Amino acid sequence: MSGKTLITGATGGIGSAVTRSLAARGYDLVLACRNTSKAEALRQQILAEHPQARLELRPLDLTSLASVRRFAASFGPGQVSALFNNAGVISRGYALTGDGFENTFSINYFSPFLLTRLLLPCMEPDARVVNMVSLTCRFVRVDERALLPAEKDFSQLGTYARSKRALLLSSLELARRHPELRVNLADPGIVNSGIITMGRWFDPLADVLFRPLIKSPEQGAVPPLSALASEERDRYFVGKRSAAIPDRYRDPALQRRLWDETERLLSIQ
Ligand SMILES: NC(=O)c1ccc[n+]([C@@H]2O[C@H](COP(=O)([O-])OP(=O)(O)OC[C@H]3O[C@@H](n4cnc5c(N)ncnc54)[C@H](OP(=O)(O)O)[C@@H]3O)[C@@H](O)[C@H]2O)c1
């Protein structure tokens, strides 16, 4: 791989496991992070173990479209070999970003969409795009109206699941529009990381009873690592294997409508 591999959320549980593994294998990495001191600490830890590792930090806050635009503008034509849209949140309550998008949708859907779109001219012809989805996708449906949820429609897990389903549908449409790219989905399973802290009374109980039973971040990193190394396209990476993206997710007309509406909302020409 000659160009750069970009990782959003590299400071998180799964993101840092992926970053460590790719750094050890000599990938030229850009860590896209909102918390640059946390990212610098990770960089130093990795460099202590792998002094030859190629790790660069660039700031990216997915609640700000201006930040996404600045980050994307820092790359030139052909510089990007792979983009791993990994950062994600399960927002505790309803809140809008400065751009007027619901917070979870901004971080999990709109900003990754915009980032991917803006980086297309910077990608190598057969670049990899790996989008992190979730098994919660299968329990919800979305259409254009779901993109801007009102406060009454918000629920912590429901909104998260809908944002991930929208990301899944936009990945299918990206793959259709850009067959030259290797667009794949990764589903890490249920992983012991920061995101599963729900900000609720039962968190301490879950920490004791639930966390020991679920996957480690290193196990959760297996599907995205496989996708980032794969020659395949249009696949769903889960556990140690990849499969065809289930037909239940495919809806070409809906994919197109969502894509067009997202471009309109983001004022993309
Ligand atoms: N853990 C699971 O069970 C599970 C299951 C299915 C899917 N996933 C998906 O896996 C991905 C990684 O999650 P994780 O489990 O590793 O969770 P995590 O440990 O909470 O990591 C989340 C990452 O996203 C970053 N992030 C949050 N808000 C951001 C913003 N506004 N701008 C830029 N970066 C932001 C965080 O940055 P900071 O370090 O600065 O907070 C962190 O690096 C997510 O997309 C998640 O939805 C996880």
PDB file of C-alpha atoms and ligand atoms in Angstrom:
ATOM      1  CA  MET A   1       0.000   0.000   0.000  1.00  0.00           C
ATOM      2  CA  SER A   2       1.742   3.168  -1.149  1.00  0.00           C
ATOM      3  CA  GLY A   3      -0.509   5.951   0.127  1.00  0.00           C
ATOM      4  CA  LYS A   4      -1.895   6.884   3.507  1.00  0.00           C
ATOM      5  CA  THR A   5      -4.444   5.001   5.595  1.00  0.00           C
ATOM      6  CA  LEU A   6      -6.782   7.369   7.455  1.00  0.00           C
ATOM      7  CA  ILE A   7      -8.414   6.228  10.704  1.00  0.00           C
ATOM      8  CA  THR A   8     -11.120   8.221  12.451  1.00  0.00           C
ATOM      9  CA  GLY A   9     -11.601   7.538  16.152  1.00  0.00           C
ATOM     10  CA  ALA A  10      -8.076   6.116  16.386  1.00  0.00           C
ATOM     11  CA  THR A  11      -8.020   6.923  20.119  1.00  0.00           C
ATOM     12  CA  GLY A  12     -11.025   4.699  20.908  1.00  0.00           C
ATOM     13  CA  GLY A  13     -11.102   1.070  22.021  1.00  0.00           C
ATOM     14  CA  ILE A  14     -11.305  -0.572  18.594  1.00  0.00           C
ATOM     15  CA  GLY A  15      -9.598   2.317  16.766  1.00  0.00           C
ATOM     16  CA  SER A  16      -6.474   2.102  18.916  1.00  0.00           C
ATOM     17  CA  ALA A  17      -6.298  -1.696  18.492  1.00  0.00           C
ATOM     18  CA  VAL A  18      -6.536  -1.265  14.702  1.00  0.00           C
ATOM     19  CA  THR A  19      -3.972   1.556  14.770  1.00  0.00           C
ATOM     20  CA  ARG A  20      -1.462  -0.498  16.795  1.00  0.00           C
ATOM     21  CA  SER A  21      -1.794  -3.457  14.473  1.00  0.00           C
ATOM     22  CA  LEU A  22      -1.433  -1.457  11.242  1.00  0.00           C
ATOM     23  CA  ALA A  23       1.453   0.618  12.656  1.00  0.00           C
ATOM     24  CA  ALA A  24       3.333  -2.577  13.539  1.00  0.00           C
ATOM     25  CA  ARG A  25       2.847  -3.748   9.935  1.00  0.00           C
ATOM     26  CA  GLY A  26       4.352  -0.548   8.495  1.00  0.00           C
ATOM     27  CA  TYR A  27       1.219   1.202   7.184  1.00  0.00           C
ATOM     28  CA  ASP A  28       1.551   4.959   6.656  1.00  0.00           C
ATOM     29  CA  LEU A  29      -1.167   6.124   9.078  1.00  0.00           C
ATOM     30  CA  VAL A  30      -3.029   9.369   9.667  1.00  0.00           C
ATOM     31  CA  LEU A  31      -4.847   9.425  13.001  1.00  0.00           C
ATOM     32  CA  ALA A  32      -7.885  11.678  12.627  1.00  0.00           C
ATOM     33  CA  CYS A  33      -8.736  12.706  16.185  1.00  0.00           C
ATOM     34  CA  ARG A  34     -10.685  15.321  18.083  1.00  0.00           C
ATOM     35  CA  ASN A  35      -8.528  14.896  21.205  1.00  0.00           C
ATOM     36  CA  THR A  36      -4.991  15.468  19.970  1.00  0.00           C
ATOM     37  CA  SER A  37      -3.300  15.035  23.364  1.00  0.00           C
ATOM     38  CA  LYS A  38      -4.914  11.583  23.744  1.00  0.00           C
ATOM     39  CA  ALA A  39      -3.840  10.791  20.178  1.00  0.00           C
ATOM     40  CA  GLU A  40      -0.276  11.989  20.859  1.00  0.00           C
ATOM     41  CA  ALA A  41      -0.099   9.715  23.926  1.00  0.00           C
ATOM     42  CA  LEU A  42      -1.176   6.769  21.738  1.00  0.00           C
ATOM     43  CA  ARG A  43       1.393   7.747  19.092  1.00  0.00           C
ATOM     44  CA  GLN A  44       4.184   7.821  21.687  1.00  0.00           C
ATOM     45  CA  GLN A  45       3.170   4.410  23.091  1.00  0.00           C
ATOM     46  CA  ILE A  46       3.247   2.872  19.620  1.00  0.00           C
ATOM     47  CA  LEU A  47       6.558   4.540  18.721  1.00  0.00           C
ATOM     48  CA  ALA A  48       8.120   3.201  21.929  1.00  0.00           C
ATOM     49  CA  GLU A  49       7.351  -0.325  20.671  1.00  0.00           C
ATOM     50  CA  HIS A  50       7.784   0.305  16.952  1.00  0.00           C
ATOM     51  CA  PRO A  51      10.219   3.194  16.397  1.00  0.00           C
ATOM     52  CA  GLN A  52       9.815   2.928  12.594  1.00  0.00           C
ATOM     53  CA  ALA A  53       6.018   3.330  12.764  1.00  0.00           C
ATOM     54  CA  ARG A  54       4.609   6.004  10.467  1.00  0.00           C
ATOM     55  CA  LEU A  55       1.945   7.866  12.453  1.00  0.00           C
ATOM     56  CA  GLU A  56       0.756  11.368  11.831  1.00  0.00           C
ATOM     57  CA  LEU A  57      -1.953  13.210  13.783  1.00  0.00           C
ATOM     58  CA  ARG A  58      -4.444  15.532  12.145  1.00  0.00           C
ATOM     59  CA  PRO A  59      -7.358  17.110  14.042  1.00  0.00           C
ATOM     60  CA  LEU A  60     -10.892  16.137  13.107  1.00  0.00           C
ATOM     61  CA  ASP A  61     -14.097  16.880  15.009  1.00  0.00           C
ATOM     62  CA  LEU A  62     -17.035  15.054  13.453  1.00  0.00           C
ATOM     63  CA  THR A  63     -19.562  17.393  15.081  1.00  0.00           C
ATOM     64  CA  SER A  64     -18.271  20.187  12.812  1.00  0.00           C
ATOM     65  CA  LEU A  65     -18.608  20.139   9.027  1.00  0.00           C
ATOM     66  CA  ALA A  66     -15.984  22.906   8.860  1.00  0.00           C
ATOM     67  CA  SER A  67     -13.536  20.621  10.680  1.00  0.00           C
ATOM     68  CA  VAL A  68     -14.326  17.797   8.217  1.00  0.00           C
ATOM     69  CA  ARG A  69     -13.710  20.154   5.300  1.00  0.00           C
ATOM     70  CA  ARG A  70     -10.386  21.377   6.779  1.00  0.00           C
ATOM     71  CA  PHE A  71      -9.236  17.812   7.390  1.00  0.00           C
ATOM     72  CA  ALA A  72     -10.160  16.653   3.872  1.00  0.00           C
ATOM     73  CA  ALA A  73      -8.479  19.701   2.317  1.00  0.00           C
ATOM     74  CA  SER A  74      -5.173  18.686   3.909  1.00  0.00           C
ATOM     75  CA  PHE A  75      -4.828  15.802   1.397  1.00  0.00           C
ATOM     76  CA  GLY A  76      -3.799  15.969  -2.238  1.00  0.00           C
ATOM     77  CA  PRO A  77      -4.678  13.860  -5.291  1.00  0.00           C
ATOM     78  CA  GLY A  78      -3.808  10.177  -5.008  1.00  0.00           C
ATOM     79  CA  GLN A  79      -2.508  10.418  -1.421  1.00  0.00           C
ATOM     80  CA  VAL A  80      -5.153   8.220   0.228  1.00  0.00           C
ATOM     81  CA  SER A  81      -4.984   4.406   0.012  1.00  0.00           C
ATOM     82  CA  ALA A  82      -7.625   3.705   2.627  1.00  0.00           C
ATOM     83  CA  LEU A  83     -10.221   5.464   4.745  1.00  0.00           C
ATOM     84  CA  PHE A  84     -11.535   3.757   7.868  1.00  0.00           C
ATOM     85  CA  ASN A  85     -14.678   5.542   9.091  1.00  0.00           C
ATOM     86  CA  ASN A  86     -14.511   4.148  12.605  1.00  0.00           C
ATOM     87  CA  ALA A  87     -15.390   6.967  15.035  1.00  0.00           C
ATOM     88  CA  GLY A  88     -18.860   6.657  16.508  1.00  0.00           C
ATOM     89  CA  VAL A  89     -21.016   7.575  19.466  1.00  0.00           C
ATOM     90  CA  ILE A  90     -24.238   6.593  21.202  1.00  0.00           C
ATOM     91  CA  SER A  91     -25.392  10.011  22.413  1.00  0.00           C
ATOM     92  CA  ARG A  92     -27.110   9.969  25.810  1.00  0.00           C
ATOM     93  CA  GLY A  93     -29.629  12.680  24.906  1.00  0.00           C
ATOM     94  CA  TYR A  94     -30.933  14.781  22.052  1.00  0.00           C
ATOM     95  CA  ALA A  95     -28.634  17.638  21.029  1.00  0.00           C
ATOM     96  CA  LEU A  96     -27.920  19.521  17.841  1.00  0.00           C
ATOM     97  CA  THR A  97     -24.472  20.369  16.473  1.00  0.00           C
ATOM     98  CA  GLY A  98     -23.581  23.897  15.395  1.00  0.00           C
ATOM     99  CA  ASP A  99     -24.512  22.833  11.838  1.00  0.00           C
ATOM    100  CA  GLY A 100     -28.005  21.863  13.015  1.00  0.00           C
ATOM    101  CA  PHE A 101     -27.668  18.089  12.773  1.00  0.00           C
ATOM    102  CA  GLU A 102     -28.581  15.707  15.583  1.00  0.00           C
ATOM    103  CA  ASN A 103     -25.312  14.811  17.341  1.00  0.00           C
ATOM    104  CA  THR A 104     -25.304  11.014  16.777  1.00  0.00           C
ATOM    105  CA  PHE A 105     -26.244  11.434  13.114  1.00  0.00           C
ATOM    106  CA  SER A 106     -23.563  14.090  12.679  1.00  0.00           C
ATOM    107  CA  ILE A 107     -20.759  11.871  14.026  1.00  0.00           C
ATOM    108  CA  ASN A 108     -21.919   8.478  12.723  1.00  0.00           C
ATOM    109  CA  TYR A 109     -23.399   9.460   9.377  1.00  0.00           C
ATOM    110  CA  PHE A 110     -23.190  13.008   7.979  1.00  0.00           C
ATOM    111  CA  SER A 111     -19.526  13.662   8.725  1.00  0.00           C
ATOM    112  CA  PRO A 112     -18.273  10.270   7.466  1.00  0.00           C
ATOM    113  CA  PHE A 113     -20.401  10.807   4.331  1.00  0.00           C
ATOM    114  CA  LEU A 114     -18.954  14.283   3.768  1.00  0.00           C
ATOM    115  CA  LEU A 115     -15.421  13.140   4.549  1.00  0.00           C
ATOM    116  CA  THR A 116     -15.656  10.273   2.078  1.00  0.00           C
ATOM    117  CA  ARG A 117     -17.147  12.482  -0.640  1.00  0.00           C
ATOM    118  CA  LEU A 118     -14.503  15.188  -0.214  1.00  0.00           C
ATOM    119  CA  LEU A 119     -11.665  12.672  -0.178  1.00  0.00           C
ATOM    120  CA  LEU A 120     -12.712  10.898  -3.403  1.00  0.00           C
ATOM    121  CA  PRO A 121     -10.356  13.002  -5.570  1.00  0.00           C
ATOM    122  CA  CYS A 122      -7.531  12.217  -3.137  1.00  0.00           C
ATOM    123  CA  MET A 123      -8.008   8.446  -3.290  1.00  0.00           C
ATOM    124  CA  GLU A 124      -5.932   5.989  -5.262  1.00  0.00           C
ATOM    125  CA  PRO A 125      -8.057   4.400  -8.014  1.00  0.00           C
ATOM    126  CA  ASP A 126      -8.691   1.171  -6.058  1.00  0.00           C
ATOM    127  CA  ALA A 127      -8.624   2.691  -2.564  1.00  0.00           C
ATOM    128  CA  ARG A 128     -10.323   0.944   0.329  1.00  0.00           C
ATOM    129  CA  VAL A 129     -13.206   2.510   2.215  1.00  0.00           C
ATOM    130  CA  VAL A 130     -14.241   0.623   5.350  1.00  0.00           C
ATOM    131  CA  ASN A 131     -17.305   1.808   7.237  1.00  0.00           C
ATOM    132  CA  MET A 132     -17.998   0.586  10.761  1.00  0.00           C
ATOM    133  CA  VAL A 133     -21.570  -0.595  11.208  1.00  0.00           C
ATOM    134  CA  SER A 134     -23.327  -2.515  13.948  1.00  0.00           C
ATOM    135  CA  LEU A 135     -25.642  -5.471  14.428  1.00  0.00           C
ATOM    136  CA  THR A 136     -28.232  -2.913  15.623  1.00  0.00           C
ATOM    137  CA  CYS A 137     -28.701  -1.952  11.934  1.00  0.00           C
ATOM    138  CA  ARG A 138     -30.894  -4.971  11.372  1.00  0.00           C
ATOM    139  CA  PHE A 139     -33.535  -3.864  13.899  1.00  0.00           C
ATOM    140  CA  VAL A 140     -34.422  -0.509  12.316  1.00  0.00           C
ATOM    141  CA  ARG A 141     -35.375   1.022   8.982  1.00  0.00           C
ATOM    142  CA  VAL A 142     -34.573   4.473   7.670  1.00  0.00           C
ATOM    143  CA  ASP A 143     -35.697   6.761   4.913  1.00  0.00           C
ATOM    144  CA  GLU A 144     -34.883  10.402   4.134  1.00  0.00           C
ATOM    145  CA  ARG A 145     -37.071  11.618   7.015  1.00  0.00           C
ATOM    146  CA  ALA A 146     -34.907   9.754   9.533  1.00  0.00           C
ATOM    147  CA  LEU A 147     -31.875  11.913   8.745  1.00  0.00           C
ATOM    148  CA  LEU A 148     -33.107  14.873  10.769  1.00  0.00           C
ATOM    149  CA  PRO A 149     -34.802  13.319  13.804  1.00  0.00           C
ATOM    150  CA  ALA A 150     -36.951  15.587  15.941  1.00  0.00           C
ATOM    151  CA  GLU A 151     -36.500  15.448  19.713  1.00  0.00           C
ATOM    152  CA  LYS A 152     -39.645  13.337  20.111  1.00  0.00           C
ATOM    153  CA  ASP A 153     -38.169  10.720  17.745  1.00  0.00           C
ATOM    154  CA  PHE A 154     -34.895  10.457  19.651  1.00  0.00           C
ATOM    155  CA  SER A 155     -33.926   7.368  21.620  1.00  0.00           C
ATOM    156  CA  GLN A 156     -30.400   6.510  22.658  1.00  0.00           C
ATOM    157  CA  LEU A 157     -30.144   3.131  20.912  1.00  0.00           C
ATOM    158  CA  GLY A 158     -32.780   3.730  18.225  1.00  0.00           C
ATOM    159  CA  THR A 159     -31.097   6.867  16.903  1.00  0.00           C
ATOM    160  CA  TYR A 160     -27.701   5.144  17.024  1.00  0.00           C
ATOM    161  CA  ALA A 161     -29.048   2.162  15.070  1.00  0.00           C
ATOM    162  CA  ARG A 162     -30.702   4.413  12.465  1.00  0.00           C
ATOM    163  CA  SER A 163     -27.497   6.411  11.983  1.00  0.00           C
ATOM    164  CA  LYS A 164     -25.614   3.158  11.372  1.00  0.00           C
ATOM    165  CA  ARG A 165     -28.291   1.870   8.980  1.00  0.00           C
ATOM    166  CA  ALA A 166     -28.002   5.131   7.030  1.00  0.00           C
ATOM    167  CA  LEU A 167     -24.220   4.670   6.915  1.00  0.00           C
ATOM    168  CA  LEU A 168     -24.737   1.125   5.646  1.00  0.00           C
ATOM    169  CA  LEU A 169     -27.092   2.311   2.878  1.00  0.00           C
ATOM    170  CA  SER A 170     -24.719   5.107   1.849  1.00  0.00           C
ATOM    171  CA  SER A 171     -21.893   2.525   1.670  1.00  0.00           C
ATOM    172  CA  LEU A 172     -23.962   0.435  -0.752  1.00  0.00           C
ATOM    173  CA  GLU A 173     -24.602   3.518  -2.868  1.00  0.00           C
ATOM    174  CA  LEU A 174     -20.929   4.553  -2.743  1.00  0.00           C
ATOM    175  CA  ALA A 175     -19.974   1.075  -3.960  1.00  0.00           C
ATOM    176  CA  ARG A 176     -22.527   1.344  -6.788  1.00  0.00           C
ATOM    177  CA  ARG A 177     -21.354   4.798  -7.875  1.00  0.00           C
ATOM    178  CA  HIS A 178     -17.660   3.998  -7.507  1.00  0.00           C
ATOM    179  CA  PRO A 179     -17.104   0.360  -8.488  1.00  0.00           C
ATOM    180  CA  GLU A 180     -13.383   1.085  -8.769  1.00  0.00           C
ATOM    181  CA  LEU A 181     -13.181   1.515  -4.979  1.00  0.00           C
ATOM    182  CA  ARG A 182     -13.077  -1.375  -2.516  1.00  0.00           C
ATOM    183  CA  VAL A 183     -15.967  -0.393  -0.259  1.00  0.00           C
ATOM    184  CA  ASN A 184     -16.643  -2.796   2.605  1.00  0.00           C
ATOM    185  CA  LEU A 185     -18.533  -2.890   5.897  1.00  0.00           C
ATOM    186  CA  ALA A 186     -17.099  -4.035   9.218  1.00  0.00           C
ATOM    187  CA  ASP A 187     -19.195  -5.172  12.196  1.00  0.00           C
ATOM    188  CA  PRO A 188     -17.079  -5.680  15.322  1.00  0.00           C
ATOM    189  CA  GLY A 189     -19.691  -7.502  17.425  1.00  0.00           C
ATOM    190  CA  ILE A 190     -20.219  -6.392  21.035  1.00  0.00           C
ATOM    191  CA  VAL A 191     -16.932  -4.998  22.290  1.00  0.00           C
ATOM    192  CA  ASN A 192     -15.647  -3.858  25.665  1.00  0.00           C
ATOM    193  CA  SER A 193     -14.968  -0.200  24.849  1.00  0.00           C
ATOM    194  CA  GLY A 194     -16.064   3.263  25.918  1.00  0.00           C
ATOM    195  CA  ILE A 195     -19.099   3.417  23.641  1.00  0.00           C
ATOM    196  CA  ILE A 196     -21.090   0.831  25.598  1.00  0.00           C
ATOM    197  CA  THR A 197     -21.162   3.083  28.665  1.00  0.00           C
ATOM    198  CA  MET A 198     -24.715   4.353  28.334  1.00  0.00           C
ATOM    199  CA  GLY A 199     -24.599   7.069  31.008  1.00  0.00           C
ATOM    200  CA  ARG A 200     -27.331   5.194  32.946  1.00  0.00           C
ATOM    201  CA  TRP A 201     -27.787   3.802  36.456  1.00  0.00           C
ATOM    202  CA  PHE A 202     -26.990   0.266  35.303  1.00  0.00           C
ATOM    203  CA  ASP A 203     -23.492   1.075  33.977  1.00  0.00           C
ATOM    204  CA  PRO A 204     -21.662  -0.151  37.140  1.00  0.00           C
ATOM    205  CA  LEU A 205     -23.650  -3.408  37.042  1.00  0.00           C
ATOM    206  CA  ALA A 206     -22.927  -3.869  33.339  1.00  0.00           C
ATOM    207  CA  ASP A 207     -19.231  -3.239  34.020  1.00  0.00           C
ATOM    208  CA  VAL A 208     -19.144  -6.169  36.428  1.00  0.00           C
ATOM    209  CA  LEU A 209     -21.635  -8.587  34.833  1.00  0.00           C
ATOM    210  CA  PHE A 210     -21.538  -7.823  31.103  1.00  0.00           C
ATOM    211  CA  ARG A 211     -18.112  -6.496  30.128  1.00  0.00           C
ATOM    212  CA  PRO A 212     -16.167  -9.661  31.068  1.00  0.00           C
ATOM    213  CA  LEU A 213     -18.346 -11.675  28.655  1.00  0.00           C
ATOM    214  CA  ILE A 214     -17.958  -9.587  25.519  1.00  0.00           C
ATOM    215  CA  LYS A 215     -15.177  -9.127  22.972  1.00  0.00           C
ATOM    216  CA  SER A 216     -11.931  -7.337  23.712  1.00  0.00           C
ATOM    217  CA  PRO A 217     -11.031  -4.342  21.505  1.00  0.00           C
ATOM    218  CA  GLU A 218      -8.389  -6.552  19.854  1.00  0.00           C
ATOM    219  CA  GLN A 219     -11.101  -9.087  18.922  1.00  0.00           C
ATOM    220  CA  GLY A 220     -13.346  -6.240  17.750  1.00  0.00           C
ATOM    221  CA  ALA A 221     -10.492  -5.018  15.556  1.00  0.00           C
ATOM    222  CA  VAL A 222     -10.388  -8.268  13.539  1.00  0.00           C
ATOM    223  CA  PRO A 223     -13.223  -7.446  11.060  1.00  0.00           C
ATOM    224  CA  PRO A 224     -11.962  -3.944  10.150  1.00  0.00           C
ATOM    225  CA  LEU A 225      -8.365  -5.185   9.928  1.00  0.00           C
ATOM    226  CA  SER A 226      -9.479  -7.944   7.553  1.00  0.00           C
ATOM    227  CA  ALA A 227     -11.473  -5.435   5.485  1.00  0.00           C
ATOM    228  CA  LEU A 228      -8.541  -3.009   5.327  1.00  0.00           C
ATOM    229  CA  ALA A 229      -6.277  -5.761   3.992  1.00  0.00           C
ATOM    230  CA  SER A 230      -8.801  -7.365   1.657  1.00  0.00           C
ATOM    231  CA  GLU A 231      -8.858  -7.292  -2.133  1.00  0.00           C
ATOM    232  CA  GLU A 232     -12.627  -7.841  -1.972  1.00  0.00           C
ATOM    233  CA  ARG A 233     -15.350  -5.229  -2.366  1.00  0.00           C
ATOM    234  CA  ASP A 234     -18.976  -4.949  -1.303  1.00  0.00           C
ATOM    235  CA  ARG A 235     -18.576  -7.419   1.596  1.00  0.00           C
ATOM    236  CA  TYR A 236     -19.716  -7.555   5.224  1.00  0.00           C
ATOM    237  CA  PHE A 237     -16.826  -8.399   7.567  1.00  0.00           C
ATOM    238  CA  VAL A 238     -17.894  -9.951  10.845  1.00  0.00           C
ATOM    239  CA  GLY A 239     -15.874 -12.157  13.191  1.00  0.00           C
ATOM    240  CA  LYS A 240     -13.033 -13.752  11.233  1.00  0.00           C
ATOM    241  CA  ARG A 241     -14.842 -13.968   7.906  1.00  0.00           C
ATOM    242  CA  SER A 242     -16.503 -11.891   5.236  1.00  0.00           C
ATOM    243  CA  ALA A 243     -19.870 -12.540   3.624  1.00  0.00           C
ATOM    244  CA  ALA A 244     -22.031 -10.953   0.960  1.00  0.00           C
ATOM    245  CA  ILE A 245     -23.889  -7.932   2.320  1.00  0.00           C
ATOM    246  CA  PRO A 246     -27.310  -9.383   3.214  1.00  0.00           C
ATOM    247  CA  ASP A 247     -29.999  -8.701   0.600  1.00  0.00           C
ATOM    248  CA  ARG A 248     -32.354  -7.402   3.305  1.00  0.00           C
ATOM    249  CA  TYR A 249     -30.226  -4.232   3.419  1.00  0.00           C
ATOM    250  CA  ARG A 250     -30.273  -3.590  -0.332  1.00  0.00           C
ATOM    251  CA  ASP A 251     -32.792  -1.116  -1.701  1.00  0.00           C
ATOM    252  CA  PRO A 252     -31.336   0.716  -4.712  1.00  0.00           C
ATOM    253  CA  ALA A 253     -34.144   3.299  -4.939  1.00  0.00           C
ATOM    254  CA  LEU A 254     -33.904   4.146  -1.237  1.00  0.00           C
ATOM    255  CA  GLN A 255     -30.087   4.244  -1.411  1.00  0.00           C
ATOM    256  CA  ARG A 256     -30.254   6.808  -4.218  1.00  0.00           C
ATOM    257  CA  ARG A 257     -32.833   8.957  -2.435  1.00  0.00           C
ATOM    258  CA  LEU A 258     -30.861   8.954   0.805  1.00  0.00           C
ATOM    259  CA  TRP A 259     -27.648   9.817  -1.031  1.00  0.00           C
ATOM    260  CA  ASP A 260     -29.258  12.692  -2.931  1.00  0.00           C
ATOM    261  CA  GLU A 261     -30.968  14.047   0.179  1.00  0.00           C
ATOM    262  CA  THR A 262     -27.725  13.829   2.165  1.00  0.00           C
ATOM    263  CA  GLU A 263     -25.858  15.733  -0.536  1.00  0.00           C
ATOM    264  CA  ARG A 264     -28.606  18.347  -0.508  1.00  0.00           C
ATOM    265  CA  LEU A 265     -28.484  18.721   3.281  1.00  0.00           C
ATOM    266  CA  LEU A 266     -24.696  18.988   3.179  1.00  0.00           C
ATOM    267  CA  SER A 267     -24.802  21.438   0.247  1.00  0.00           C
ATOM    268  CA  ILE A 268     -22.532  19.192  -1.824  1.00  0.00           C
ATOM    269  CA  GLN A 269     -22.547  20.103  -5.520  1.00  0.00           C
TER     270      GLN A 269
HETATM  271  N1  LIG B   1     -18.085  -1.356  21.052  1.00  0.00           N
HETATM  272  C1  LIG B   1     -19.075  -2.015  20.446  1.00  0.00           C
HETATM  273  O1  LIG B   1     -19.717  -2.929  21.023  1.00  0.00           O
HETATM  274  C2  LIG B   1     -19.441  -1.674  19.033  1.00  0.00           C
HETATM  275  C3  LIG B   1     -20.408  -2.476  18.381  1.00  0.00           C
HETATM  276  C4  LIG B   1     -20.762  -2.182  17.058  1.00  0.00           C
HETATM  277  C5  LIG B   1     -20.159  -1.104  16.416  1.00  0.00           C
HETATM  278  N2  LIG B   1     -19.230  -0.351  17.082  1.00  0.00           N
HETATM  279  C6  LIG B   1     -18.651   0.781  16.366  1.00  0.00           C
HETATM  280  O2  LIG B   1     -17.242   0.721  16.417  1.00  0.00           O
HETATM  281  C7  LIG B   1     -16.715   2.043  16.278  1.00  0.00           C
HETATM  282  C8  LIG B   1     -15.636   2.282  17.302  1.00  0.00           C
HETATM  283  O3  LIG B   1     -16.242   2.281  18.582  1.00  0.00           O
HETATM  284  P1  LIG B   1     -15.495   1.823  19.917  1.00  0.00           P
HETATM  285  O4  LIG B   1     -16.209   0.642  20.409  1.00  0.00           O
HETATM  286  O5  LIG B   1     -14.033   1.746  19.719  1.00  0.00           O
HETATM  287  O6  LIG B   1     -15.900   3.058  20.867  1.00  0.00           O
HETATM  288  P2  LIG B   1     -15.015   4.134  21.636  1.00  0.00           P
HETATM  289  O7  LIG B   1     -13.941   3.454  22.396  1.00  0.00           O
HETATM  290  O8  LIG B   1     -15.996   4.946  22.403  1.00  0.00           O
HETATM  291  O9  LIG B   1     -14.344   4.984  20.479  1.00  0.00           O
HETATM  292  C9  LIG B   1     -15.059   5.975  19.779  1.00  0.00           C
HETATM  293  C10 LIG B   1     -14.077   6.845  19.018  1.00  0.00           C
HETATM  294  O10 LIG B   1     -14.819   7.858  18.321  1.00  0.00           O
HETATM  295  C11 LIG B   1     -14.214   9.113  18.585  1.00  0.00           C
HETATM  296  N3  LIG B   1     -15.145  10.230  18.503  1.00  0.00           N
HETATM  297  C12 LIG B   1     -16.267  10.419  19.230  1.00  0.00           C
HETATM  298  N4  LIG B   1     -16.818  11.602  18.920  1.00  0.00           N
HETATM  299  C13 LIG B   1     -16.027  12.169  17.982  1.00  0.00           C
HETATM  300  C14 LIG B   1     -16.055  13.413  17.294  1.00  0.00           C
HETATM  301  N5  LIG B   1     -17.003  14.320  17.517  1.00  0.00           N
HETATM  302  N6  LIG B   1     -15.078  13.666  16.388  1.00  0.00           N
HETATM  303  C15 LIG B   1     -14.095  12.780  16.178  1.00  0.00           C
HETATM  304  N7  LIG B   1     -13.999  11.595  16.818  1.00  0.00           N
HETATM  305  C16 LIG B   1     -14.958  11.295  17.712  1.00  0.00           C
HETATM  306  C17 LIG B   1     -13.690   8.973  20.006  1.00  0.00           C
HETATM  307  O11 LIG B   1     -12.738   9.999  20.277  1.00  0.00           O
HETATM  308  P3  LIG B   1     -12.242  10.324  21.789  1.00  0.00           P
HETATM  309  O12 LIG B   1     -11.200   9.291  22.096  1.00  0.00           O
HETATM  310  O13 LIG B   1     -11.720  11.694  21.675  1.00  0.00           O
HETATM  311  O14 LIG B   1     -13.449  10.187  22.666  1.00  0.00           O
HETATM  312  C18 LIG B   1     -13.088   7.580  19.950  1.00  0.00           C
HETATM  313  O15 LIG B   1     -11.817   7.628  19.349  1.00  0.00           O
HETATM  314  C19 LIG B   1     -17.926   2.995  16.384  1.00  0.00           C
HETATM  315  O16 LIG B   1     -18.321   3.396  15.087  1.00  0.00           O
HETATM  316  C20 LIG B   1     -18.994   2.123  16.993  1.00  0.00           C
HETATM  317  O17 LIG B   1     -20.295   2.545  16.639  1.00  0.00           O
HETATM  318  C21 LIG B   1     -18.843  -0.616  18.363  1.00  0.00           C
END
